[in-house]
mmCIF file of N, CA and C in Angstrom:
data_model
loop_
_atom_site.group_PDB
_atom_site.id
_atom_site.type_symbol
_atom_site.label_atom_id
_atom_site.label_comp_id
_atom_site.label_asym_id
_atom_site.label_seq_id
_atom_site.Cartn_x
_atom_site.Cartn_y
_atom_site.Cartn_z
ATOM 1 N N MET A 181 -14.690 -12.185 -24.536
ATOM 2 C CA MET A 181 -15.087 -12.777 -23.275
ATOM 3 C C MET A 181 -15.667 -11.674 -22.385
ATOM 4 N N GLU A 182 -16.817 -11.933 -21.850
ATOM 5 C CA GLU A 182 -17.535 -10.946 -21.048
ATOM 6 C C GLU A 182 -17.221 -11.123 -19.567
ATOM 7 N N ALA A 183 -17.026 -10.002 -18.868
ATOM 8 C CA ALA A 183 -16.722 -10.057 -17.426
ATOM 9 C C ALA A 183 -17.993 -10.392 -16.655
ATOM 10 N N ALA A 184 -17.811 -11.108 -15.570
ATOM 11 C CA ALA A 184 -18.946 -11.465 -14.714
ATOM 12 C C ALA A 184 -19.434 -10.221 -13.995
ATOM 13 N N PRO A 185 -20.755 -10.077 -13.821
ATOM 14 C CA PRO A 185 -21.268 -8.904 -13.097
ATOM 15 C C PRO A 185 -20.858 -8.943 -11.634
ATOM 16 N N ARG A 186 -20.578 -7.763 -11.096
ATOM 17 C CA ARG A 186 -20.195 -7.665 -9.679
ATOM 18 C C ARG A 186 -21.431 -7.760 -8.813
ATOM 19 N N PRO A 187 -21.327 -8.435 -7.676
ATOM 20 C CA PRO A 187 -22.458 -8.474 -6.753
ATOM 21 C C PRO A 187 -22.760 -7.072 -6.222
ATOM 22 N N THR A 188 -24.037 -6.788 -5.978
ATOM 23 C CA THR A 188 -24.413 -5.451 -5.541
ATOM 24 C C THR A 188 -24.460 -5.314 -4.026
ATOM 25 N N GLY A 189 -24.500 -6.381 -3.289
ATOM 26 C CA GLY A 189 -24.581 -6.303 -1.837
ATOM 27 C C GLY A 189 -23.215 -6.330 -1.185
ATOM 28 N N LEU A 190 -23.208 -6.210 0.124
ATOM 29 C CA LEU A 190 -21.952 -6.240 0.882
ATOM 30 C C LEU A 190 -21.332 -7.627 0.897
ATOM 31 N N SER A 191 -22.094 -8.659 0.566
ATOM 32 C CA SER A 191 -21.546 -10.012 0.581
ATOM 33 C C SER A 191 -20.480 -10.198 -0.487
ATOM 34 N N GLY A 192 -20.470 -9.356 -1.509
ATOM 35 C CA GLY A 192 -19.477 -9.455 -2.565
ATOM 36 C C GLY A 192 -18.185 -8.733 -2.248
ATOM 37 N N PHE A 193 -18.071 -8.168 -1.070
ATOM 38 C CA PHE A 193 -16.878 -7.430 -0.687
ATOM 39 C C PHE A 193 -15.764 -8.390 -0.307
ATOM 40 N N GLY A 194 -14.562 -8.066 -0.755
ATOM 41 C CA GLY A 194 -13.386 -8.816 -0.372
ATOM 42 C C GLY A 194 -12.601 -8.056 0.692
ATOM 43 N N LEU A 195 -11.487 -8.614 1.087
ATOM 44 C CA LEU A 195 -10.661 -8.006 2.129
ATOM 45 C C LEU A 195 -10.176 -6.615 1.725
ATOM 46 N N ALA A 196 -9.769 -6.446 0.479
ATOM 47 C CA ALA A 196 -9.281 -5.143 0.022
ATOM 48 C C ALA A 196 -10.384 -4.087 0.099
ATOM 49 N N ASP A 197 -11.622 -4.483 -0.209
ATOM 50 C CA ASP A 197 -12.732 -3.541 -0.122
ATOM 51 C C ASP A 197 -12.970 -3.092 1.315
ATOM 52 N N TRP A 198 -12.891 -4.018 2.252
ATOM 53 C CA TRP A 198 -13.092 -3.661 3.663
ATOM 54 C C TRP A 198 -11.955 -2.781 4.165
ATOM 55 N N LEU A 199 -10.729 -3.037 3.710
ATOM 56 C CA LEU A 199 -9.601 -2.191 4.121
ATOM 57 C C LEU A 199 -9.769 -0.773 3.582
ATOM 58 N N CYS A 200 -10.259 -0.641 2.366
ATOM 59 C CA CYS A 200 -10.512 0.690 1.807
ATOM 60 C C CYS A 200 -11.550 1.436 2.629
ATOM 61 N N LEU A 201 -12.572 0.726 3.094
ATOM 62 C CA LEU A 201 -13.611 1.365 3.891
ATOM 63 C C LEU A 201 -13.118 1.733 5.288
ATOM 64 N N ALA A 202 -12.076 1.078 5.763
ATOM 65 C CA ALA A 202 -11.575 1.331 7.113
ATOM 66 C C ALA A 202 -10.727 2.598 7.205
ATOM 67 N N ALA A 203 -10.188 3.071 6.106
ATOM 68 C CA ALA A 203 -9.242 4.193 6.150
ATOM 69 C C ALA A 203 -9.877 5.492 6.644
ATOM 70 N N ALA A 204 -10.987 5.918 6.053
ATOM 71 C CA ALA A 204 -11.587 7.211 6.410
ATOM 72 C C ALA A 204 -12.023 7.267 7.874
ATOM 73 N N PRO A 205 -12.747 6.259 8.400
ATOM 74 C CA PRO A 205 -13.115 6.337 9.818
ATOM 75 C C PRO A 205 -11.906 6.283 10.747
ATOM 76 N N THR A 206 -10.882 5.546 10.359
ATOM 77 C CA THR A 206 -9.677 5.470 11.189
ATOM 78 C C THR A 206 -9.022 6.840 11.301
ATOM 79 N N PHE A 207 -8.883 7.541 10.181
ATOM 80 C CA PHE A 207 -8.277 8.874 10.220
ATOM 81 C C PHE A 207 -9.160 9.856 10.980
ATOM 82 N N ALA A 208 -10.479 9.742 10.857
ATOM 83 C CA ALA A 208 -11.378 10.631 11.598
ATOM 84 C C ALA A 208 -11.248 10.401 13.102
ATOM 85 N N ILE A 209 -11.143 9.146 13.512
ATOM 86 C CA ILE A 209 -10.958 8.828 14.937
ATOM 87 C C ILE A 209 -9.613 9.352 15.424
ATOM 88 N N MET A 210 -8.583 9.214 14.598
ATOM 89 C CA MET A 210 -7.263 9.726 14.979
ATOM 90 C C MET A 210 -7.313 11.242 15.158
ATOM 91 N N ALA A 211 -8.073 11.942 14.305
ATOM 92 C CA ALA A 211 -8.206 13.403 14.442
ATOM 93 C C ALA A 211 -8.901 13.754 15.744
ATOM 94 N N LEU A 212 -9.973 13.029 16.072
ATOM 95 C CA LEU A 212 -10.687 13.302 17.325
ATOM 96 C C LEU A 212 -9.822 13.032 18.545
ATOM 97 N N LEU A 213 -9.108 11.916 18.534
ATOM 98 C CA LEU A 213 -8.249 11.588 19.670
ATOM 99 C C LEU A 213 -7.106 12.582 19.820
ATOM 100 N N THR A 214 -6.532 13.007 18.695
ATOM 101 C CA THR A 214 -5.440 13.983 18.763
ATOM 102 C C THR A 214 -5.953 15.325 19.273
ATOM 103 N N ALA A 215 -7.154 15.717 18.831
ATOM 104 C CA ALA A 215 -7.725 16.984 19.300
ATOM 105 C C ALA A 215 -8.052 16.922 20.784
ATOM 106 N N ALA A 216 -8.524 15.770 21.255
ATOM 107 C CA ALA A 216 -8.943 15.652 22.651
ATOM 108 C C ALA A 216 -7.770 15.423 23.601
ATOM 109 N N TYR A 217 -6.821 14.603 23.207
ATOM 110 C CA TYR A 217 -5.759 14.181 24.135
ATOM 111 C C TYR A 217 -4.353 14.589 23.718
ATOM 112 N N GLY A 218 -4.196 15.140 22.528
ATOM 113 C CA GLY A 218 -2.862 15.515 22.060
ATOM 114 C C GLY A 218 -2.357 16.752 22.763
ATOM 115 N N GLY A 219 -1.136 16.709 23.180
ATOM 116 C CA GLY A 219 -0.517 17.863 23.824
ATOM 117 C C GLY A 219 0.080 18.790 22.786
ATOM 118 N N PRO A 220 0.680 19.868 23.238
ATOM 119 C CA PRO A 220 1.288 20.814 22.298
ATOM 120 C C PRO A 220 2.465 20.219 21.534
ATOM 121 N N ASP A 221 3.084 19.166 22.045
ATOM 122 C CA ASP A 221 4.208 18.561 21.341
ATOM 123 C C ASP A 221 3.761 17.730 20.152
ATOM 124 N N THR A 222 2.482 17.392 20.048
ATOM 125 C CA THR A 222 1.996 16.597 18.916
ATOM 126 C C THR A 222 1.348 17.450 17.843
ATOM 127 N N MET A 223 1.421 18.742 17.957
ATOM 128 C CA MET A 223 0.702 19.600 17.029
ATOM 129 C C MET A 223 1.512 20.003 15.796
ATOM 130 N N CYS A 224 2.786 19.725 15.733
ATOM 131 C CA CYS A 224 3.627 20.010 14.559
ATOM 132 C C CYS A 224 3.570 21.469 14.131
ATOM 133 N N MET A 225 3.460 22.366 15.060
ATOM 134 C CA MET A 225 3.433 23.785 14.725
ATOM 135 C C MET A 225 4.828 24.370 14.904
ATOM 136 N N SER A 226 5.176 25.279 14.028
ATOM 137 C CA SER A 226 6.522 25.822 14.070
ATOM 138 C C SER A 226 6.669 27.024 14.994
ATOM 139 N N GLY A 227 5.600 27.645 15.413
ATOM 140 C CA GLY A 227 5.698 28.799 16.283
ATOM 141 C C GLY A 227 4.339 29.381 16.591
ATOM 142 N N PRO A 228 4.323 30.465 17.366
ATOM 143 C CA PRO A 228 3.037 31.045 17.767
ATOM 144 C C PRO A 228 2.252 31.624 16.595
ATOM 145 N N GLY A 229 2.900 32.007 15.512
ATOM 146 C CA GLY A 229 2.206 32.577 14.360
ATOM 147 C C GLY A 229 1.892 31.563 13.281
ATOM 148 N N ALA A 230 1.986 30.289 13.592
ATOM 149 C CA ALA A 230 1.768 29.243 12.586
ATOM 150 C C ALA A 230 0.292 29.154 12.211
ATOM 151 N N SER A 231 0.062 28.670 11.025
ATOM 152 C CA SER A 231 -1.306 28.506 10.526
ATOM 153 C C SER A 231 -2.030 27.405 11.292
ATOM 154 N N MET A 232 -3.343 27.558 11.445
ATOM 155 C CA MET A 232 -4.148 26.519 12.098
ATOM 156 C C MET A 232 -4.222 25.258 11.253
ATOM 157 N N LEU A 233 -3.864 25.362 9.978
ATOM 158 C CA LEU A 233 -3.899 24.193 9.095
ATOM 159 C C LEU A 233 -2.624 23.377 9.159
ATOM 160 N N SER A 234 -1.687 23.745 10.019
ATOM 161 C CA SER A 234 -0.414 23.041 10.049
ATOM 162 C C SER A 234 -0.335 21.979 11.141
ATOM 163 N N GLY A 235 -1.385 21.734 11.871
ATOM 164 C CA GLY A 235 -1.356 20.755 12.951
ATOM 165 C C GLY A 235 -1.711 19.353 12.484
ATOM 166 N N MET A 236 -1.673 18.427 13.418
ATOM 167 C CA MET A 236 -1.987 17.031 13.114
ATOM 168 C C MET A 236 -3.478 16.820 12.883
ATOM 169 N N VAL A 237 -4.331 17.533 13.601
ATOM 170 C CA VAL A 237 -5.779 17.345 13.453
ATOM 171 C C VAL A 237 -6.231 17.673 12.027
ATOM 172 N N PRO A 238 -5.866 18.830 11.469
ATOM 173 C CA PRO A 238 -6.253 19.086 10.072
ATOM 174 C C PRO A 238 -5.673 18.065 9.101
ATOM 175 N N MET A 239 -4.448 17.595 9.372
ATOM 176 C CA MET A 239 -3.852 16.601 8.495
ATOM 177 C C MET A 239 -4.680 15.320 8.501
ATOM 178 N N TYR A 240 -5.082 14.852 9.687
ATOM 179 C CA TYR A 240 -5.902 13.646 9.767
ATOM 180 C C TYR A 240 -7.262 13.849 9.103
ATOM 181 N N LEU A 241 -7.852 15.033 9.268
ATOM 182 C CA LEU A 241 -9.143 15.305 8.629
ATOM 183 C C LEU A 241 -9.021 15.324 7.109
ATOM 184 N N LEU A 242 -7.937 15.892 6.593
ATOM 185 C CA LEU A 242 -7.714 15.861 5.154
ATOM 186 C C LEU A 242 -7.501 14.434 4.655
ATOM 187 N N MET A 243 -6.767 13.641 5.407
ATOM 188 C CA MET A 243 -6.558 12.248 5.008
ATOM 189 C C MET A 243 -7.878 11.488 5.007
ATOM 190 N N ALA A 244 -8.737 11.756 5.976
ATOM 191 C CA ALA A 244 -10.057 11.113 6.008
ATOM 192 C C ALA A 244 -10.881 11.542 4.791
ATOM 193 N N ALA A 245 -10.826 12.826 4.447
ATOM 194 C CA ALA A 245 -11.583 13.311 3.290
ATOM 195 C C ALA A 245 -11.083 12.686 1.992
ATOM 196 N N PHE A 246 -9.769 12.554 1.851
ATOM 197 C CA PHE A 246 -9.211 11.973 0.634
ATOM 198 C C PHE A 246 -9.525 10.482 0.508
ATOM 199 N N HIS A 247 -9.841 9.827 1.617
ATOM 200 C CA HIS A 247 -10.158 8.398 1.593
ATOM 201 C C HIS A 247 -11.668 8.129 1.634
ATOM 202 N N LEU A 248 -12.478 9.119 1.308
ATOM 203 C CA LEU A 248 -13.930 8.942 1.293
ATOM 204 C C LEU A 248 -14.452 8.278 0.019
ATOM 205 N N ALA A 249 -13.647 8.166 -1.021
ATOM 206 C CA ALA A 249 -14.118 7.622 -2.303
ATOM 207 C C ALA A 249 -14.771 6.240 -2.172
ATOM 208 N N PRO A 250 -14.208 5.283 -1.434
ATOM 209 C CA PRO A 250 -14.888 3.988 -1.315
ATOM 210 C C PRO A 250 -16.260 4.101 -0.656
ATOM 211 N N TRP A 251 -16.407 5.016 0.312
ATOM 212 C CA TRP A 251 -17.710 5.215 0.956
ATOM 213 C C TRP A 251 -18.706 5.816 -0.021
ATOM 214 N N LEU A 252 -18.255 6.743 -0.858
ATOM 215 C CA LEU A 252 -19.142 7.346 -1.846
ATOM 216 C C LEU A 252 -19.570 6.331 -2.897
ATOM 217 N N ARG A 253 -18.639 5.452 -3.316
ATOM 218 C CA ARG A 253 -19.002 4.389 -4.263
ATOM 219 C C ARG A 253 -20.006 3.431 -3.641
ATOM 220 N N LEU A 254 -19.813 3.085 -2.371
ATOM 221 C CA LEU A 254 -20.746 2.198 -1.678
ATOM 222 C C LEU A 254 -22.122 2.836 -1.582
ATOM 223 N N ALA A 255 -22.187 4.109 -1.268
ATOM 224 C CA ALA A 255 -23.470 4.809 -1.169
ATOM 225 C C ALA A 255 -24.159 4.870 -2.532
ATOM 226 N N ALA A 256 -23.392 5.104 -3.589
ATOM 227 C CA ALA A 256 -23.973 5.153 -4.931
ATOM 228 C C ALA A 256 -24.494 3.777 -5.342
ATOM 229 N N ARG A 257 -23.765 2.725 -4.990
ATOM 230 C CA ARG A 257 -24.175 1.369 -5.335
ATOM 231 C C ARG A 257 -25.442 0.976 -4.595
ATOM 232 N N ARG A 258 -25.542 1.364 -3.332
ATOM 233 C CA ARG A 258 -26.725 1.010 -2.543
ATOM 234 C C ARG A 258 -27.938 1.831 -2.945
ATOM 235 N N GLY A 259 -27.713 3.011 -3.549
ATOM 236 C CA GLY A 259 -28.812 3.870 -3.972
ATOM 237 C C GLY A 259 -29.526 3.368 -5.211
ATOM 238 N N ARG A 260 -28.907 2.446 -5.934
ATOM 239 C CA ARG A 260 -29.512 1.920 -7.168
ATOM 240 C C ARG A 260 -30.604 0.952 -6.886
#
């Protein structure tokens, strides 16, 4: 039995596909808001000599980067 071909446009997207696409921009917005409005109590740093990679902003940026796969698949699909 052969699988039906997937639609190539955005009309074939289901709810799960839209939720996957929402993750990366949400984390990027959270990083911007934390950088702009977050106080020192939201930075999760252990002391004055802590690494710059230990704060909330880098964590949100890494989470956004790790959730870019659905956007890359969408870009590859639209490029065909």
